[in-house]
Amino acid sequence: MSETVATPPEIPTRPEVPAWKLVLTLGIAGALAGLLLVFVDQATREQIAENRRKAVREAVGEVLGGPAKVVSFAVGADALVREAEPNYEVDTVALNRVFAGYADEEGKQLLGFALAYQRTGFQDAIRVIFGYDPRTKKVLGVKVLEHKETPGLGDAIEKEPFLGPIRGQVVDLVPVKPGDGTGTEHEVDTITGATISSQWVVWIINEAVAKAGPRIDAWLAQAEGGR
Amino acid sequence: MSDPTRSETLFRGVWRENPVMIHMLGLCPALAVTNTVMNSIAMGMATLFVLTGSSLLVSTFKRFIPHEVRITTYILIIATFVTIVDMSLAAWTPGLHKALGAYIALIVVNCMILGRQEAYASKQSVGRALLDALGTGFGFIIALVMMGAVREILGSGSFLGVSLFGDNFEPWLVMVLPPGGFLALGFWLLGLNWWTQRRERRAAEGAA
Amino acid sequence: MSDSLFGILIGAMVVNNFTLYYFLGLCPFMGVSGRIATAVRMGMANIFVLTLTSISAWILNNFVLPHAPFLRVISFIVVIASLVQIVEMAIKKLSPTLFRQLGIFLPLITTNCAILGLAIFQTNKAYGFFEGLFYAIGAGLGLTLALVLMASIREETDRADVPRIARGMALVLIIAGSLSLAFMGFAGLLSSA
Amino acid sequence: MSMKLPRLLVTASPHLKGPASTAKIMWHVTWSLLPVWGVAIWWYGPSAFLVVVAATAGCLLPERLFGKRGSLNDGSCVITGILLGLTLPPGIPLWMAFVGGFFSIAFGKLVFGGLGQNAFNPALLGRAFLQASFPVALTTWPAGGGEWWRLRGDNFALPLMRGDPADTVTEATPLALMKWDRESEAAQALGVDDLVFGMTGGSVGEGAAIVILLCGGYLALRNFLNWRIPASIFLSVAVFSGLLHLIDADRFASPQFMLFSGGLMLGAVYMATDMVTSPVTNRACWIFGFGIGFLTIVIRTWGGLPEGVMYAILLMNALVPFLNRWTQPRVFGTGRKKGAPA
Amino acid sequence: MRALSLFRHGVHPPDHKTLTAELAVKRMPFPARVVLPLSQHAGNPARCIVKVGDHVERGDKVAEADGYVSVPIHASATGTVSEIGLWPHPNGGYQPAVTIDVDPYSAQTRRQRLLPDWESLDQGALVKAVQEAGVVGLGGAAFPTHVKLVPPEGRKVTTLLVNGCECEPYLTTDHRTMVDYPERVHLGIRIMLECLGVKRALVGIELNKADAIQRMEETKPADLDVEIMGLRVRYPQGAEKMLIQSLLDREVPSGGLPADVGVIVQNVASIATIAEAFETGLPLIERIVTVTGNGVKKPANLIVPVGTILEDLIAACGGLTDDAAEVVLGGPMMGTACANLQAPVMKGTTGVVVLTKSEVRSREQQPCIRCGHCLDSCPVFLNPQLLGNLAKNDEIQEMTDNHLWDCMLCGCCSYVCPSNIPLSQMFAAAKDSARRAQASKA
């Protein structure tokens, strides 16, 4: 096999173009492209950000069972930092933000916290948001934000038959095979055929609680103590 | 070479020189996002938009683009259109944007688009370039829908989201998974080969 | 939970193989996979460019793009293309042998979706410098693996009496589909427990 | 001078022919599968019979339609069908077994040009296709016990429709127990004896380890399979799982367990040794088997799936041309060996 | 005595030797005519020096050597040259040959010696005399023996190997030579050692010829450094390279000669013939031929005048049976089939094996299933599977890169192939076309 590099014959008729012309062409093209993009960006940026926030906002509302008021907290090094306005930019890798939902407008009746967290599934990350009541350690509601599990199989983790029964269970959750449960309030029935995917959801909840739980508890103790 | 008619310019890319089925170009999106017909159409439309837009620009300004930097310029133009599509989809159809994911940005490196600029738009009039881009783009959409149809019907038992076989249908999940992409295109090619070869044989028999 | 570097490497290499799972880098996969020797060199060139891409994408992401995220696609493609060009010229000058081995593949790779795909995925996953590096190497190894497997199978099937309707790309796609099926065995590797 | 002369033939040398023939090899393998099938029927009842028949029918159809003339007689198709059937759960709807068989032969063999030219083991490719298509049906393992005549699942589900899960009493396979339910009573109670002699949840042909070994031994003695492949698979599985078991006996299952659980026996003896898709050189056979064992343990231990034999074999199938190329025998009179006398 | 076999692979076909192994060598009656092809040996054909009508006596030269790698041909019976022209050749087709009508009234007696007494000759003259006697390798290849007696420049031969393996099934020529004429073999060895200036000789005999081993041991002269060695029964034990490896554990380098490892190999029948020639003074005009197989009525080991037409030879053995289907000259593994029984016996014809219909029923070729049995059988460690695949696609260059030239066409791969792929035939054809390509390039 010969792999000599064949230099294509120069086309003799093409006139030499001065370098400044090349640079100018690229410059103009680049500038025009940039200009166009800035314009489109201006038109779409807010909408895109809003779409993202909306997704999280709706999810928070869903897993907390429709709170009247939501407060966001940045997860600090050792404590939760309350934010003035609810901020829905979440980083599910770092678990940078949790949300507290209240049943009343004044923020008196705490419904629970919403936590968004992720881990690697079969192919890619599974991102889950769930509501959690720090006082009873109960899960309030679960929603899968994003996953790439097998369609038709692993994607059962985003469906009600699996997620519904998790509601009301107490962390630490223990995944069990359907029918094998002993009836304790820690148990979650996994999905036949998608056992691992469903176990991952359970682990995500456990890990998220393990990670942010102490800070939530601390905040709660402070808030209730201060009252 | 005789000058092809306008309709030839338009229809050539649609079927006879279909970018995916015949020339094997743009395979990456053709395999990656065709697990439903809707995704196929969306991806096809996005590509059509980028292709038509850049063909128009390139053929309009072909006089001013020096040969030495033409590829870079084409890429710049294509990338601009792709970014526009990307942001627009993200803003107004977030669901679709999520389904297509990074593959929208990857339209930039779809060899079909760059190929059309280099081979056609940079040499022809604006009108012809437009026809050619439309033809090729529709050809691309057709190919993607062909893929999407097979994959969605078998893989989800539905077409454009409408269930075809009732609730008890057992979907062939493999078709919506990556292997299904390869297999579906392989299956189409087998069929097309069978068809063309049969036609050739018939023609040969007719001639004899 | 963040993945270990080894996990990222293995993940990019076999679990989410760029070619067989993400359909990236299909042009060389279909075009250059006729011979093992060529496939190996193509793979090497790919690893090299992917690594380079990962580094430049990291630099862009951290120092340039925070100010203008809408320029991401454009800047990735332009920077990568020119970088590869420069490296190509440098190799040509410094080591003609290496150039003969890898050089002719470099221009092919520049407009290869795997390269841009890597840059975008790396950005989406918010990988740091070393994570990105391992991701790139894993992806490159995965591409090489797929290329070499494909090439060695094709060297066999070139001599087989493949039926007329399956000759050419149809068979290649079915082989690729089979490989992709086989690679499904790696699903979830290192991510359970 | 006239001697009555018969018409004489002229053929090329050698004029003698060894006893082996392709059809003989294939039919021997087929016969040797019958005891395995028999044990399966004894355990899983009519379902085991039906599933294998459906898979075989699925294999025969495309071969008859698109194959070369007379290629049905070489027996290879029947082997593919029976092997595919043996790897399926007994309760699977028959139409799925049929589809799997069809895919095996049409896409796993005929597109490559028929017998001898395919790159992947057709039966396993069909199995992988089914596994990817119908993961739930393919991982629904019926429990033992009950009346022998009872079907072990909704075998007669209508084509394209899903089986009725209510018909099935399921049970986890030992490997699944070991992977996800290690603490459970069922896992604790599981002994290697059960794996070797007893009936555990699993595919049609999984339980008959001893019979498979005996039949494989017979085939190896007759040189109808290369003994190096199963030998190296067993060896590498034993070594790798043994090492892991030594490191942490609580986390990693014992080598005996790894050897006798899942489809390892069937895979090592009948699938990996498929002549077409295994290497031709003996050195490559060792590497091939070693690779299968290693990948099996990797997938079983760290992968997302409980069982990896099938994928391990398919992956190594893909490597076979490469292995063949790199293990060419040293031709007589070349290389380092002593040349001139001292 | 040790049972040696250091060569690996090979095959073990049923040997069918019992048909003739116990039958002592007998002389066949002179036929009505003999036909002497001018091309009976490897190298240049001999040049005819008689004309039609000439009267020739037994042992008279009818054709002389044309060059160094060539030997003369002698009349094998007293009679008249009746025809010089094309005649069916055992290898197929027609080739120039001298036909002698045998004088029915001649006594065909032994005549005064034509060759000098060997003890009076020096090395060079001895080699010349061997050429003059028309001796070629009688094991089948018919390579002129005198050429082998002069090792190439720079190679020192230290050992003479005598090949008494006769690993081909059916044949018992060498076997009976060793049983019936062991003294002659030992004398031949003595002459060869003298000729080569070598002290030591090893005789390799397969263990299925116990009587031959015993007779050779019994008659071994005390002053001769000869060792008789039993070898495992395995085809192709008698191939030069395999024999050298089994007896001495040396590998002849690829493309090299036995002399490269200090060895020369001679077939036992050739050695006996040299001894006989110097004993009787007559050149090589007759040889022992095994006529055997289930297709022949009375199998026998016969001393046959070179040039005897196959039809006569077979008639002398009772004729063909009704189900005879194929006549093979030489052993069934490497011999060539011959459909024209007018073809004559040549110097290199070791045997005539007649196979019956049931033994040669043609087997349908099937696709290769990559079982690898051919690799396990190839004595020189080729990859016949790969080579066959390349041959099918006419990739001759690739084949030569994969050591096509090391193939000795022993037929083991074809023998074991379950799919009946005629591998060795394909390799022979490939070698031919490679040779042609080389020739046209040159």
mmCIF file of N, CA and C in Angstrom, chain A residues 11 14-15 17 21-22 25-26 29-30 33 36-37 40-41 43-44 47-48 51 145-146 150-153, chain B residues 64-69 72-73 76 79-80 83-84 86-94 98 173 176-177:
data_model
loop_
_atom_site.group_PDB
_atom_site.id
_atom_site.type_symbol
_atom_site.label_atom_id
_atom_site.label_comp_id
_atom_site.label_asym_id
_atom_site.label_seq_id
_atom_site.Cartn_x
_atom_site.Cartn_y
_atom_site.Cartn_z
ATOM 1 N N ILE A 11 -2.916 24.973 -9.656
ATOM 2 C CA ILE A 11 -3.672 25.475 -10.800
ATOM 3 C C ILE A 11 -3.021 26.785 -11.236
ATOM 4 N N ARG A 14 -4.899 30.604 -11.620
ATOM 5 C CA ARG A 14 -5.462 31.408 -10.554
ATOM 6 C C ARG A 14 -4.502 32.531 -10.164
ATOM 7 N N PRO A 15 -4.973 33.750 -10.194
ATOM 8 C CA PRO A 15 -4.064 34.852 -9.855
ATOM 9 C C PRO A 15 -3.777 34.873 -8.350
ATOM 10 N N VAL A 17 -3.669 36.074 -4.774
ATOM 11 C CA VAL A 17 -4.491 37.032 -4.036
ATOM 12 C C VAL A 17 -3.653 37.570 -2.872
ATOM 13 N N LYS A 21 -6.206 40.711 1.532
ATOM 14 C CA LYS A 21 -7.540 40.466 1.016
ATOM 15 C C LYS A 21 -8.159 39.240 1.690
ATOM 16 N N LEU A 22 -7.293 38.224 1.887
ATOM 17 C CA LEU A 22 -7.774 37.017 2.564
ATOM 18 C C LEU A 22 -8.237 37.354 3.974
ATOM 19 N N THR A 25 -11.407 39.306 3.959
ATOM 20 C CA THR A 25 -12.600 38.500 3.689
ATOM 21 C C THR A 25 -13.037 37.769 4.942
ATOM 22 N N LEU A 26 -12.066 37.088 5.557
ATOM 23 C CA LEU A 26 -12.408 36.328 6.756
ATOM 24 C C LEU A 26 -12.909 37.255 7.852
ATOM 25 N N ALA A 29 -16.413 38.339 7.034
ATOM 26 C CA ALA A 29 -17.329 37.219 7.236
ATOM 27 C C ALA A 29 -17.527 36.973 8.719
ATOM 28 N N GLY A 30 -16.399 36.966 9.440
ATOM 29 C CA GLY A 30 -16.479 36.710 10.878
ATOM 30 C C GLY A 30 -17.284 37.791 11.580
ATOM 31 N N ALA A 33 -20.920 37.400 10.801
ATOM 32 C CA ALA A 33 -21.446 36.248 11.527
ATOM 33 C C ALA A 33 -21.652 36.611 12.981
ATOM 34 N N LEU A 36 -24.606 38.961 13.422
ATOM 35 C CA LEU A 36 -25.852 38.240 13.257
ATOM 36 C C LEU A 36 -26.159 37.435 14.512
ATOM 37 N N LEU A 37 -25.121 36.792 15.030
ATOM 38 C CA LEU A 37 -25.324 35.923 16.184
ATOM 39 C C LEU A 37 -25.664 36.727 17.427
ATOM 40 N N VAL A 40 -29.275 37.414 17.148
ATOM 41 C CA VAL A 40 -30.107 36.249 17.446
ATOM 42 C C VAL A 40 -30.016 35.894 18.932
ATOM 43 N N ASP A 41 -28.821 36.024 19.458
ATOM 44 C CA ASP A 41 -28.620 35.702 20.868
ATOM 45 C C ASP A 41 -29.488 36.601 21.735
ATOM 46 N N ALA A 43 -32.180 37.946 20.922
ATOM 47 C CA ALA A 43 -33.580 37.583 20.760
ATOM 48 C C ALA A 43 -33.943 36.322 21.508
ATOM 49 N N THR A 44 -32.994 35.435 21.664
ATOM 50 C CA THR A 44 -33.349 34.123 22.214
ATOM 51 C C THR A 44 -32.860 33.872 23.627
ATOM 52 N N GLN A 47 -35.312 33.804 26.470
ATOM 53 C CA GLN A 47 -36.267 32.715 26.291
ATOM 54 C C GLN A 47 -35.656 31.378 26.690
ATOM 55 N N ILE A 48 -34.389 31.165 26.263
ATOM 56 C CA ILE A 48 -33.731 29.893 26.572
ATOM 57 C C ILE A 48 -33.574 29.736 28.073
ATOM 58 N N ASN A 51 -36.800 28.999 29.622
ATOM 59 C CA ASN A 51 -37.209 27.608 29.430
ATOM 60 C C ASN A 51 -36.579 26.709 30.474
ATOM 61 N N LEU A 145 -35.658 14.297 35.820
ATOM 62 C CA LEU A 145 -35.496 15.428 34.906
ATOM 63 C C LEU A 145 -34.948 14.986 33.560
ATOM 64 N N GLU A 146 -33.991 14.075 33.616
ATOM 65 C CA GLU A 146 -33.321 13.707 32.383
ATOM 66 C C GLU A 146 -32.662 12.352 32.557
ATOM 67 N N THR A 150 -32.522 2.966 28.596
ATOM 68 C CA THR A 150 -33.135 2.310 27.458
ATOM 69 C C THR A 150 -34.598 2.702 27.306
ATOM 70 N N PRO A 151 -34.960 3.233 26.155
ATOM 71 C CA PRO A 151 -36.372 3.564 25.960
ATOM 72 C C PRO A 151 -37.204 2.276 26.041
ATOM 73 N N GLY A 152 -38.367 2.410 26.657
ATOM 74 C CA GLY A 152 -39.234 1.247 26.742
ATOM 75 C C GLY A 152 -38.894 0.314 27.873
ATOM 76 N N LEU A 153 -37.747 0.527 28.500
ATOM 77 C CA LEU A 153 -37.370 -0.363 29.573
ATOM 78 C C LEU A 153 -36.933 0.460 30.778
ATOM 79 N N PHE B 64 -16.610 37.230 -4.269
ATOM 80 C CA PHE B 64 -15.741 37.957 -3.325
ATOM 81 C C PHE B 64 -14.938 37.050 -2.413
ATOM 82 N N ILE B 65 -15.177 35.759 -2.537
ATOM 83 C CA ILE B 65 -14.467 34.854 -1.619
ATOM 84 C C ILE B 65 -13.235 34.298 -2.320
ATOM 85 N N PRO B 66 -12.051 34.669 -1.852
ATOM 86 C CA PRO B 66 -10.841 34.152 -2.481
ATOM 87 C C PRO B 66 -10.755 32.634 -2.302
ATOM 88 N N HIS B 67 -10.197 31.993 -3.301
ATOM 89 C CA HIS B 67 -10.127 30.537 -3.319
ATOM 90 C C HIS B 67 -9.423 29.981 -2.094
ATOM 91 N N GLU B 68 -8.373 30.664 -1.648
ATOM 92 C CA GLU B 68 -7.546 30.126 -0.568
ATOM 93 C C GLU B 68 -8.306 29.988 0.745
ATOM 94 N N VAL B 69 -9.252 30.878 0.979
ATOM 95 C CA VAL B 69 -9.922 30.838 2.283
ATOM 96 C C VAL B 69 -11.378 30.415 2.143
ATOM 97 N N THR B 72 -12.757 27.849 4.846
ATOM 98 C CA THR B 72 -12.937 28.497 6.143
ATOM 99 C C THR B 72 -14.167 29.392 6.132
ATOM 100 N N THR B 73 -14.324 30.135 5.022
ATOM 101 C CA THR B 73 -15.488 31.011 4.929
ATOM 102 C C THR B 73 -16.782 30.208 4.934
ATOM 103 N N LEU B 76 -17.521 29.112 8.352
ATOM 104 C CA LEU B 76 -18.016 30.239 9.142
ATOM 105 C C LEU B 76 -19.496 30.476 8.880
ATOM 106 N N ALA B 79 -21.575 27.552 10.210
ATOM 107 C CA ALA B 79 -21.624 27.561 11.674
ATOM 108 C C ALA B 79 -22.562 28.641 12.182
ATOM 109 N N THR B 80 -22.574 29.780 11.487
ATOM 110 C CA THR B 80 -23.478 30.854 11.900
ATOM 111 C C THR B 80 -24.928 30.403 11.803
ATOM 112 N N THR B 83 -25.766 27.913 14.484
ATOM 113 C CA THR B 83 -25.977 28.519 15.797
ATOM 114 C C THR B 83 -27.347 29.177 15.876
ATOM 115 N N ILE B 84 -27.749 29.806 14.787
ATOM 116 C CA ILE B 84 -29.073 30.439 14.769
ATOM 117 C C ILE B 84 -30.151 29.386 14.996
ATOM 118 N N ASP B 86 -29.822 26.463 16.319
ATOM 119 C CA ASP B 86 -29.670 25.904 17.658
ATOM 120 C C ASP B 86 -30.383 26.779 18.683
ATOM 121 N N MET B 87 -30.097 28.068 18.620
ATOM 122 C CA MET B 87 -30.670 28.964 19.638
ATOM 123 C C MET B 87 -32.172 29.112 19.452
ATOM 124 N N SER B 88 -32.603 29.154 18.189
ATOM 125 C CA SER B 88 -34.035 29.318 17.964
ATOM 126 C C SER B 88 -34.800 28.110 18.487
ATOM 127 N N LEU B 89 -34.302 26.924 18.185
ATOM 128 C CA LEU B 89 -34.984 25.725 18.665
ATOM 129 C C LEU B 89 -35.010 25.704 20.189
ATOM 130 N N ALA B 90 -33.868 26.075 20.792
ATOM 131 C CA ALA B 90 -33.801 26.060 22.255
ATOM 132 C C ALA B 90 -34.811 27.034 22.844
ATOM 133 N N ALA B 91 -34.995 28.142 22.149
ATOM 134 C CA ALA B 91 -35.885 29.153 22.702
ATOM 135 C C ALA B 91 -37.352 28.782 22.520
ATOM 136 N N TRP B 92 -37.691 28.263 21.359
ATOM 137 C CA TRP B 92 -39.134 28.130 21.083
ATOM 138 C C TRP B 92 -39.650 26.696 21.077
ATOM 139 N N THR B 93 -38.794 25.733 20.881
ATOM 140 C CA THR B 93 -39.265 24.340 20.991
ATOM 141 C C THR B 93 -38.286 23.556 21.871
ATOM 142 N N PRO B 94 -38.277 23.850 23.164
ATOM 143 C CA PRO B 94 -37.271 23.239 24.033
ATOM 144 C C PRO B 94 -37.345 21.712 24.014
ATOM 145 N N LYS B 98 -34.179 19.370 23.111
ATOM 146 C CA LYS B 98 -33.636 18.380 24.042
ATOM 147 C C LYS B 98 -33.478 17.045 23.332
ATOM 148 N N LEU B 173 -37.390 -2.620 20.813
ATOM 149 C CA LEU B 173 -36.622 -1.494 21.339
ATOM 150 C C LEU B 173 -35.305 -1.274 20.612
ATOM 151 N N VAL B 176 -34.885 1.728 18.313
ATOM 152 C CA VAL B 176 -34.665 3.104 18.744
ATOM 153 C C VAL B 176 -33.307 3.257 19.412
ATOM 154 N N LEU B 177 -32.570 2.152 19.553
ATOM 155 C CA LEU B 177 -31.234 2.213 20.143
ATOM 156 C C LEU B 177 -30.194 2.360 19.025
#
